[in-house]
Amino acid sequence: MPSVLIIGIGSVGSGISQAFHQSHTHDWKVTTIDPNVTETDAYVHVPVSASQPDQAQIYKQNHNHTHTHIQTSVEELSDSLFRELLMECDEIVYAAENGNRDAYTNDGTLSDANVVRFRSFITRVANHDMHIDQRNIKSQLGGYSPKHTHVSYVGGSWTRFEGVKQTQTNRAGVYAVVPMVSDASIPKARECCNAYETAKSVACVEAEKLSNDLKIAVTFWDCRDIVKTRVEEQHHTRELHLPPIDIVEQRVEAEKLSNDLKISVTFWDWISVVPNYAPNYTIARMVTEALNFHRITYSPGCEYGRPLLHSVDAGRALVLYTEHRLSSLTSALASSTPVFTRLILPGVFTPFILFRDIVKTRVEEQQHTRDRDLLLPPIDVVEQRVTPQFLTTRCDGSALLNDIGFFPDPTMIQTGLEDTCRSALS
């Protein structure tokens, strides 16, 4: 049974975790690490003794022991347990970035803090791998290969790229020129970025530099807002006091790490995912307006919207990529694996009129149920006069994901939007 270690289970990490469990190709053993517990329905609360009980690490497993959650931060994880987890896992997913768009705008130190956290994590992985004495392990997906530690880093955002103009036919059959984010896109100029997008581009540059310095291969996934599944979890964020890391010292082991450890990193530019329970999300704002002012303001037409995926469907792309990578991992391929890879996750363009319709229907249903004795008029829908042009941007993502068989599921997006609306109404 192949094993994956997931650091961080906010809305992105939780979706990835569920996608590994739902894989149709392999039965994955999933281990998640996070100070918070957001998947309480995924496993029963069965405490298991920790390696170092004084660290108050809490273990929870599901009934068939294919999912273990360790309730602590990865920084507080004991060295012995960390090494044990590294030895058994076939894939590491780092989805522990702190903060959404508002947080980056309000806290100018957040970008550097997240860079330091990832740098500390990946250096710790390298240091532990140097002591792992398994040079050949049997791949759970077939064959033998040198030990090849791979980290998928969900640290970026598709919104940090310039869209390349393309001609498309919209739902009304009208041709329109729209900006499209794909492999051909380049990052926006710094002066054109908001604080969130700047931070995500910095994260990509720093991850590539670190992977080259340590000969650690990274796949960087660009995502949008990595939002915790419940806003109150943000109060559990700890201030970290990490020692400075001297990259120069690590270069002494660079050749050894490159030849023996075969560590690689993929940086993922993630897409906007739903459900999204942030109070500043479009659905939540529409619900608030509908309840307080009995109207919904929206951008009209089919040309304005956002490219979306359900969080589990987005996770499925990472699972497909992981299984494809492991199934093709031979000694020859391992030695030629690029140190740093970047992938952009695609999204299905979803017009804001769908957001409007969902909110209007659900709010009116709730009002009819609670206030059936009152004759409340239908909620007004008001067209927004001016809509920013960037809200016409689509995202095709990286061609590689299409090549390995990932095709988004549009039906799951409506489910995610409905769940978001129900949460905002609760």
Short mmCIF file of C-alpha atoms in Angstrom, two decimals:
data_model
loop_
_atom_site.label_atom_id
_atom_site.label_comp_id
_atom_site.label_asym_id
_atom_site.label_seq_id
_atom_site.Cartn_x
_atom_site.Cartn_y
_atom_site.Cartn_z
CA MET A 1 0.00 0.00 0.00
CA PRO A 2 1.60 3.32 -1.07
CA SER A 3 1.77 6.05 1.55
CA VAL A 4 1.40 9.84 1.40
CA LEU A 5 2.31 12.38 4.09
CA ILE A 6 0.25 15.61 3.93
CA ILE A 7 1.36 18.67 5.89
CA GLY A 8 -1.63 20.96 6.49
CA ILE A 9 -5.33 20.08 6.15
CA GLY A 10 -7.09 23.36 5.43
CA SER A 11 -9.51 23.38 2.51
CA VAL A 12 -6.73 22.52 0.05
CA GLY A 13 -5.01 19.83 2.12
CA SER A 14 -8.33 18.30 3.13
CA GLY A 15 -9.38 18.01 -0.52
CA ILE A 16 -6.05 16.39 -1.41
CA SER A 17 -6.42 13.94 1.48
CA GLN A 18 -9.90 12.90 0.35
CA ALA A 19 -8.70 12.54 -3.24
CA PHE A 20 -5.98 10.07 -2.21
CA HIS A 21 -8.61 8.02 -0.35
CA GLN A 22 -10.84 8.03 -3.44
CA SER A 23 -8.14 6.92 -5.88
CA HIS A 24 -9.45 4.27 -8.28
CA THR A 25 -5.94 3.00 -9.04
CA HIS A 26 -4.38 2.34 -5.62
CA ASP A 27 -5.35 2.07 -1.97
CA TRP A 28 -3.34 4.84 -0.31
CA LYS A 29 -2.32 5.06 3.32
CA VAL A 30 -2.76 8.73 4.26
CA THR A 31 -1.07 10.52 7.16
CA THR A 32 -1.99 14.15 7.84
CA ILE A 33 -0.25 16.60 10.18
CA ASP A 34 -2.01 19.74 11.40
CA PRO A 35 -2.65 21.37 14.80
CA ASN A 36 -6.35 21.46 13.93
CA VAL A 37 -8.78 18.66 13.21
CA THR A 38 -11.09 19.43 10.29
CA GLU A 39 -11.95 15.93 9.08
CA THR A 40 -13.72 14.70 12.20
CA ASP A 41 -15.99 12.48 10.12
CA ALA A 42 -13.03 10.76 8.42
CA TYR A 43 -11.82 8.83 11.44
CA VAL A 44 -12.73 7.83 14.96
CA HIS A 45 -10.94 9.44 17.88
CA VAL A 46 -8.69 6.64 19.06
CA PRO A 47 -5.66 8.02 20.93
CA VAL A 48 -2.40 6.24 20.18
CA SER A 49 0.66 6.72 22.38
CA ALA A 50 3.09 9.25 20.93
CA SER A 51 6.82 8.69 20.63
CA GLN A 52 7.34 11.66 22.94
CA PRO A 53 4.19 12.17 25.03
CA ASP A 54 5.44 15.47 26.44
CA GLN A 55 4.83 17.01 23.00
CA ALA A 56 1.09 16.31 23.32
CA GLN A 57 0.83 14.75 19.85
CA ILE A 58 -2.66 13.32 19.34
CA TYR A 59 -3.21 10.48 16.90
CA LYS A 60 -6.53 9.61 15.29
CA GLN A 61 -7.17 6.75 12.88
CA ASN A 62 -10.10 5.68 10.76
CA HIS A 63 -11.60 2.21 11.13
CA ASN A 64 -9.39 0.44 8.59
CA HIS A 65 -6.23 2.33 9.62
CA THR A 66 -5.69 3.84 6.16
CA HIS A 67 -5.84 7.41 7.55
CA THR A 68 -3.86 8.64 10.53
CA HIS A 69 -4.04 12.24 11.71
CA ILE A 70 -1.33 13.69 13.96
CA GLN A 71 -2.64 16.76 15.75
CA THR A 72 0.41 18.98 15.99
CA SER A 73 2.40 21.34 13.80
CA VAL A 74 5.13 19.80 11.67
CA GLU A 75 7.66 22.02 13.47
CA GLU A 76 6.74 20.38 16.79
CA LEU A 77 6.85 16.84 15.44
CA SER A 78 9.49 14.75 17.19
CA ASP A 79 12.61 13.85 15.17
CA SER A 80 12.11 10.13 15.67
CA LEU A 81 8.52 10.17 14.42
CA PHE A 82 9.39 12.53 11.56
CA ARG A 83 12.09 10.14 10.35
CA GLU A 84 9.73 7.18 10.68
CA LEU A 85 7.11 8.95 8.54
CA LEU A 86 9.72 9.88 5.91
CA MET A 87 10.93 6.30 5.64
CA GLU A 88 7.50 4.90 4.88
CA CYS A 89 5.99 7.60 2.64
CA ASP A 90 6.10 7.58 -1.16
CA GLU A 91 4.95 11.19 -1.51
CA ILE A 92 5.06 14.33 0.64
CA VAL A 93 2.50 17.10 0.13
CA TYR A 94 3.22 20.46 1.77
CA ALA A 95 0.00 22.51 1.94
CA ALA A 96 0.71 24.46 5.12
CA GLU A 97 0.97 28.05 3.85
CA ASN A 98 -0.66 30.50 6.28
CA GLY A 99 -2.95 33.31 5.17
CA ASN A 100 -5.42 34.38 2.48
CA ARG A 101 -5.44 37.54 0.36
CA ASP A 102 -6.57 39.79 3.18
CA ALA A 103 -3.94 38.39 5.54
CA TYR A 104 -1.11 39.11 3.08
CA THR A 105 -2.42 42.64 2.59
CA ASN A 106 -2.61 43.31 6.32
CA ASP A 107 0.61 41.56 7.38
CA GLY A 108 3.75 42.51 5.48
CA THR A 109 5.81 39.82 7.26
CA LEU A 110 3.60 36.87 6.28
CA SER A 111 5.36 36.16 2.98
CA ASP A 112 8.80 35.91 4.60
CA ALA A 113 7.41 33.81 7.46
CA ASN A 114 5.96 31.24 5.03
CA VAL A 115 9.23 31.11 3.08
CA VAL A 116 11.16 30.45 6.30
CA ARG A 117 8.71 27.71 7.33
CA PHE A 118 9.05 25.86 4.02
CA ARG A 119 12.82 26.31 4.00
CA SER A 120 13.02 24.87 7.50
CA PHE A 121 10.79 21.95 6.53
CA ILE A 122 12.60 21.00 3.33
CA THR A 123 16.03 21.30 5.01
CA ARG A 124 14.79 19.03 7.78
CA VAL A 125 13.66 16.50 5.17
CA ALA A 126 17.12 16.61 3.55
CA ASN A 127 18.91 16.21 6.89
CA HIS A 128 16.79 13.22 7.88
CA ASP A 129 17.10 11.58 4.47
CA MET A 130 20.89 11.68 4.82
CA HIS A 131 20.51 9.23 7.72
CA ILE A 132 18.02 6.89 6.08
CA ASP A 133 19.97 3.78 5.20
CA GLN A 134 17.55 2.41 2.61
CA ARG A 135 19.16 2.97 -0.77
CA ASN A 136 16.78 0.61 -2.54
CA ILE A 137 13.14 0.19 -1.62
CA LYS A 138 10.46 -1.74 -3.39
CA SER A 139 8.09 0.67 -5.08
CA GLN A 140 4.49 0.11 -4.00
CA LEU A 141 3.50 0.75 -7.61
CA GLY A 142 5.76 -1.88 -9.16
CA GLY A 143 9.46 -2.57 -9.66
CA TYR A 144 12.54 -1.46 -7.76
CA SER A 145 13.98 2.03 -7.76
CA PRO A 146 16.43 4.10 -5.76
CA LYS A 147 14.85 5.95 -2.86
CA HIS A 148 13.31 9.05 -4.40
CA THR A 149 11.83 11.56 -2.00
CA HIS A 150 9.41 13.91 -3.72
CA VAL A 151 7.65 16.96 -2.27
CA SER A 152 4.58 18.54 -3.85
CA TYR A 153 4.55 22.13 -2.62
CA VAL A 154 1.13 23.78 -2.86
CA GLY A 155 2.51 27.27 -2.46
CA GLY A 156 1.46 29.33 -5.47
CA SER A 157 -1.54 30.86 -7.20
CA TRP A 158 -2.78 30.81 -10.77
CA THR A 159 -3.67 34.50 -10.35
CA ARG A 160 0.00 35.52 -10.28
CA PHE A 161 0.26 34.96 -14.05
CA GLU A 162 -0.52 37.17 -17.01
CA GLY A 163 -3.27 35.72 -19.16
CA VAL A 164 -2.44 35.19 -22.84
CA LYS A 165 -5.21 36.53 -25.09
CA GLN A 166 -7.19 33.78 -26.82
CA THR A 167 -10.37 33.73 -28.90
CA GLN A 168 -13.11 31.56 -27.43
CA THR A 169 -16.81 30.92 -27.93
CA ASN A 170 -18.87 31.69 -24.85
CA ARG A 171 -22.04 29.91 -23.74
CA ALA A 172 -24.16 32.17 -25.95
CA GLY A 173 -22.12 31.15 -28.99
CA VAL A 174 -20.44 34.54 -29.28
CA TYR A 175 -16.72 34.77 -30.05
CA ALA A 176 -14.74 36.77 -27.52
CA VAL A 177 -11.08 37.42 -26.81
CA VAL A 178 -10.29 36.41 -23.23
CA PRO A 179 -7.06 36.15 -21.20
CA MET A 180 -6.00 32.52 -20.60
CA VAL A 181 -3.48 31.27 -18.03
CA SER A 182 -1.49 28.28 -19.27
CA ASP A 183 2.07 27.00 -19.69
CA ALA A 184 2.65 29.95 -22.02
CA SER A 185 1.88 32.48 -19.27
CA ILE A 186 4.54 34.45 -17.43
CA PRO A 187 4.31 35.90 -13.90
CA LYS A 188 2.88 39.40 -13.65
CA ALA A 189 5.24 42.34 -13.19
CA ARG A 190 5.65 43.14 -9.52
CA GLU A 191 3.88 46.50 -9.88
CA CYS A 192 0.82 44.70 -11.30
CA CYS A 193 0.53 42.25 -8.40
CA ASN A 194 -1.30 42.54 -5.11
CA ALA A 195 0.45 41.47 -1.90
CA TYR A 196 -0.89 37.90 -2.16
CA GLU A 197 0.30 37.39 -5.74
CA THR A 198 3.71 38.90 -4.98
CA ALA A 199 4.12 36.53 -2.05
CA LYS A 200 3.26 33.50 -4.21
CA SER A 201 5.82 34.46 -6.86
CA VAL A 202 8.43 34.98 -4.12
CA ALA A 203 7.58 31.52 -2.76
CA CYS A 204 8.19 29.96 -6.18
CA VAL A 205 11.52 31.75 -6.68
CA GLU A 206 12.71 30.83 -3.19
CA ALA A 207 11.61 27.19 -3.55
CA GLU A 208 13.50 26.87 -6.84
CA LYS A 209 16.61 28.44 -5.32
CA LEU A 210 16.43 26.17 -2.30
CA SER A 211 15.89 23.03 -4.38
CA ASN A 212 18.88 23.90 -6.58
CA ASP A 213 21.10 24.71 -3.59
CA LEU A 214 20.22 21.48 -1.79
CA LYS A 215 19.69 19.42 -4.95
CA ILE A 216 16.13 18.85 -3.76
CA ALA A 217 13.56 18.50 -6.51
CA VAL A 218 10.31 20.38 -5.95
CA THR A 219 7.03 20.48 -7.85
CA PHE A 220 5.38 23.84 -7.12
CA TRP A 221 1.60 23.95 -7.34
CA ASP A 222 0.09 27.41 -7.76
CA CYS A 223 -3.15 27.74 -5.86
CA ARG A 224 -5.44 30.59 -5.00
CA ASP A 225 -6.38 31.30 -1.38
CA ILE A 226 -5.34 28.42 0.84
CA VAL A 227 -8.20 28.95 3.25
CA LYS A 228 -8.73 26.96 6.42
CA THR A 229 -12.04 25.08 6.37
CA ARG A 230 -13.14 27.10 9.36
CA VAL A 231 -12.09 30.69 9.84
CA GLU A 232 -11.64 30.32 13.58
CA GLU A 233 -8.69 27.98 12.95
CA GLN A 234 -6.64 31.04 12.14
CA HIS A 235 -6.53 31.82 15.86
CA HIS A 236 -4.37 28.71 16.37
CA THR A 237 -1.54 30.08 14.23
CA ARG A 238 1.69 30.13 16.23
CA GLU A 239 4.48 32.64 16.00
CA LEU A 240 7.57 30.73 14.87
CA HIS A 241 11.09 31.47 16.03
CA LEU A 242 13.21 29.42 13.64
CA PRO A 243 16.99 29.63 13.57
CA PRO A 244 18.57 31.01 10.38
CA ILE A 245 19.53 28.32 7.89
CA ASP A 246 22.95 28.53 6.30
CA ILE A 247 22.46 27.30 2.73
CA VAL A 248 26.23 27.28 2.15
CA GLU A 249 26.72 24.59 4.76
CA GLN A 250 24.25 22.36 2.95
CA ARG A 251 26.16 22.56 -0.33
CA VAL A 252 28.81 20.23 1.10
CA GLU A 253 26.19 17.49 0.93
CA ALA A 254 24.69 18.65 -2.35
CA GLU A 255 26.31 15.99 -4.54
CA LYS A 256 25.46 13.26 -2.04
CA LEU A 257 21.85 14.42 -1.87
CA SER A 258 21.65 14.54 -5.66
CA ASN A 259 23.13 11.12 -6.31
CA ASP A 260 21.88 9.11 -3.34
CA LEU A 261 18.67 10.66 -2.12
CA LYS A 262 17.00 11.74 -5.36
CA ILE A 263 14.86 14.38 -3.61
CA SER A 264 12.60 16.36 -5.95
CA VAL A 265 10.04 19.14 -5.49
CA THR A 266 7.03 20.12 -7.58
CA PHE A 267 5.63 23.63 -7.05
CA TRP A 268 1.90 23.73 -7.77
CA ASP A 269 0.04 26.85 -8.86
CA TRP A 270 -3.36 25.81 -7.46
CA ILE A 271 -6.69 27.02 -8.76
CA SER A 272 -9.56 28.64 -6.81
CA VAL A 273 -11.30 25.82 -4.93
CA VAL A 274 -14.73 25.34 -3.38
CA PRO A 275 -16.11 24.91 -0.78
CA ASN A 276 -14.56 28.16 0.44
CA TYR A 277 -15.68 29.17 3.93
CA ALA A 278 -13.81 32.48 4.12
CA PRO A 279 -16.09 35.39 5.12
CA ASN A 280 -14.70 37.54 2.30
CA TYR A 281 -15.52 35.00 -0.42
CA THR A 282 -18.02 36.05 -3.10
CA ILE A 283 -20.75 33.65 -1.97
CA ALA A 284 -20.49 34.80 1.67
CA ARG A 285 -20.69 38.45 0.63
CA MET A 286 -23.76 37.75 -1.53
CA VAL A 287 -25.47 35.94 1.35
CA THR A 288 -24.77 38.82 3.74
CA GLU A 289 -26.17 41.34 1.24
CA ALA A 290 -29.26 39.22 0.58
CA LEU A 291 -30.05 38.82 4.29
CA ASN A 292 -29.38 42.43 5.26
CA PHE A 293 -30.58 44.36 2.21
CA HIS A 294 -32.77 41.85 0.33
CA ARG A 295 -30.69 42.16 -2.84
CA ILE A 296 -27.75 40.51 -4.58
CA THR A 297 -25.25 42.52 -6.60
CA TYR A 298 -23.43 40.53 -9.27
CA SER A 299 -21.46 40.87 -12.51
CA PRO A 300 -23.84 40.05 -15.40
CA GLY A 301 -23.26 37.95 -18.49
CA CYS A 302 -21.22 34.84 -19.15
CA GLU A 303 -17.90 36.63 -19.57
CA TYR A 304 -17.34 37.44 -15.87
CA GLY A 305 -16.55 34.73 -13.35
CA ARG A 306 -13.75 32.61 -11.89
CA PRO A 307 -12.06 29.36 -12.95
CA LEU A 308 -12.87 26.87 -10.20
CA LEU A 309 -12.44 23.28 -9.09
CA HIS A 310 -13.93 21.40 -6.19
CA SER A 311 -11.19 20.91 -3.59
CA VAL A 312 -11.37 17.11 -3.93
CA ASP A 313 -11.27 17.30 -7.73
CA ALA A 314 -8.20 19.55 -7.45
CA GLY A 315 -6.65 16.96 -5.17
CA ARG A 316 -7.41 14.29 -7.76
CA ALA A 317 -5.07 16.08 -10.19
CA LEU A 318 -2.24 15.81 -7.69
CA VAL A 319 -3.05 12.14 -7.05
CA LEU A 320 -2.98 11.35 -10.80
CA TYR A 321 0.33 13.16 -11.15
CA THR A 322 1.78 11.32 -8.15
CA GLU A 323 0.67 7.91 -9.37
CA HIS A 324 1.95 8.67 -12.87
CA ARG A 325 5.31 9.79 -11.46
CA LEU A 326 5.71 6.75 -9.22
CA SER A 327 4.65 4.23 -11.88
CA SER A 328 7.29 5.56 -14.28
CA LEU A 329 10.03 5.86 -11.66
CA THR A 330 12.88 3.61 -12.79
CA SER A 331 16.54 4.03 -11.96
CA ALA A 332 17.16 5.73 -15.31
CA LEU A 333 14.25 8.12 -14.91
CA ALA A 334 15.10 8.86 -11.30
CA SER A 335 18.60 9.98 -12.22
CA SER A 336 17.19 12.40 -14.80
CA THR A 337 14.34 13.79 -12.70
CA PRO A 338 14.45 17.61 -12.79
CA VAL A 339 15.34 19.23 -9.49
CA PHE A 340 12.47 21.72 -9.74
CA THR A 341 9.14 21.45 -11.56
CA ARG A 342 6.23 23.87 -11.69
CA LEU A 343 2.64 22.99 -12.61
CA ILE A 344 -0.49 25.12 -12.96
CA LEU A 345 -3.79 23.54 -12.01
CA PRO A 346 -6.63 24.15 -14.52
CA GLY A 347 -10.12 25.36 -13.64
CA VAL A 348 -13.62 25.37 -15.13
CA PHE A 349 -14.70 28.96 -15.81
CA THR A 350 -17.80 29.57 -13.68
CA PRO A 351 -19.85 32.76 -14.32
CA PHE A 352 -21.00 34.83 -11.37
CA ILE A 353 -24.59 34.35 -12.51
CA LEU A 354 -24.35 30.80 -11.10
CA PHE A 355 -23.18 32.25 -7.76
CA ARG A 356 -26.18 34.63 -7.89
CA ASP A 357 -28.70 31.89 -8.67
CA ILE A 358 -27.48 29.59 -5.90
CA VAL A 359 -27.54 32.31 -3.25
CA LYS A 360 -30.95 33.66 -4.34
CA THR A 361 -32.52 30.19 -4.29
CA ARG A 362 -31.06 29.13 -0.94
CA VAL A 363 -31.79 32.42 0.85
CA GLU A 364 -35.38 32.51 -0.38
CA GLU A 365 -35.85 28.86 0.63
CA GLN A 366 -34.56 29.61 4.12
CA GLN A 367 -36.73 32.71 4.50
CA HIS A 368 -39.81 30.80 3.33
CA THR A 369 -39.12 28.06 5.87
CA ARG A 370 -38.43 30.38 8.81
CA ASP A 371 -40.90 33.17 8.00
CA ARG A 372 -43.68 31.39 6.13
CA ASP A 373 -46.29 33.67 7.74
CA LEU A 374 -44.64 36.73 6.21
CA LEU A 375 -45.13 37.54 2.55
CA LEU A 376 -41.54 38.45 1.72
CA PRO A 377 -40.92 39.66 -1.83
CA PRO A 378 -38.34 37.90 -4.03
CA ILE A 379 -34.78 39.04 -3.55
CA ASP A 380 -33.73 41.71 -6.04
CA VAL A 381 -30.77 41.02 -8.33
CA VAL A 382 -28.73 44.10 -9.22
CA GLU A 383 -26.20 44.21 -12.01
CA GLN A 384 -22.84 45.63 -11.03
CA ARG A 385 -22.08 48.67 -13.19
CA VAL A 386 -18.33 48.15 -13.53
CA THR A 387 -16.49 44.82 -13.30
CA PRO A 388 -12.68 44.53 -13.32
CA GLN A 389 -11.34 43.07 -16.54
CA PHE A 390 -9.26 40.44 -14.74
CA LEU A 391 -12.52 38.67 -13.84
CA THR A 392 -12.70 37.48 -17.47
CA THR A 393 -9.49 35.44 -17.06
CA ARG A 394 -9.65 31.69 -17.70
CA CYS A 395 -7.12 29.01 -16.70
CA ASP A 396 -6.21 26.03 -18.90
CA GLY A 397 -3.36 25.04 -16.60
CA SER A 398 -0.42 22.84 -17.53
CA ALA A 399 -0.74 20.58 -20.57
CA LEU A 400 0.95 17.73 -18.68
CA LEU A 401 -2.10 17.26 -16.47
CA ASN A 402 -4.31 16.84 -19.52
CA ASP A 403 -1.77 14.41 -21.00
CA ILE A 404 -1.93 12.13 -17.94
CA GLY A 405 -5.73 12.06 -17.99
CA PHE A 406 -6.93 14.82 -15.68
CA PHE A 407 -10.18 16.43 -16.82
CA PRO A 408 -12.09 18.64 -14.35
CA ASP A 409 -15.56 17.61 -13.16
CA PRO A 410 -17.92 20.64 -13.53
CA THR A 411 -20.71 18.99 -11.52
CA MET A 412 -18.56 18.95 -8.41
CA ILE A 413 -18.12 22.73 -8.63
CA GLN A 414 -21.86 23.36 -8.20
CA THR A 415 -21.79 21.03 -5.17
CA GLY A 416 -18.92 23.02 -3.69
CA LEU A 417 -20.71 26.32 -4.26
CA GLU A 418 -23.89 24.93 -2.66
CA ASP A 419 -21.87 23.78 0.40
CA THR A 420 -20.27 27.23 0.61
CA CYS A 421 -23.70 28.88 0.56
CA ARG A 422 -25.12 26.55 3.21
CA SER A 423 -22.18 27.31 5.46
CA ALA A 424 -22.65 31.08 5.01
CA LEU A 425 -26.33 30.71 5.93
CA SER A 426 -25.68 28.61 9.04
#
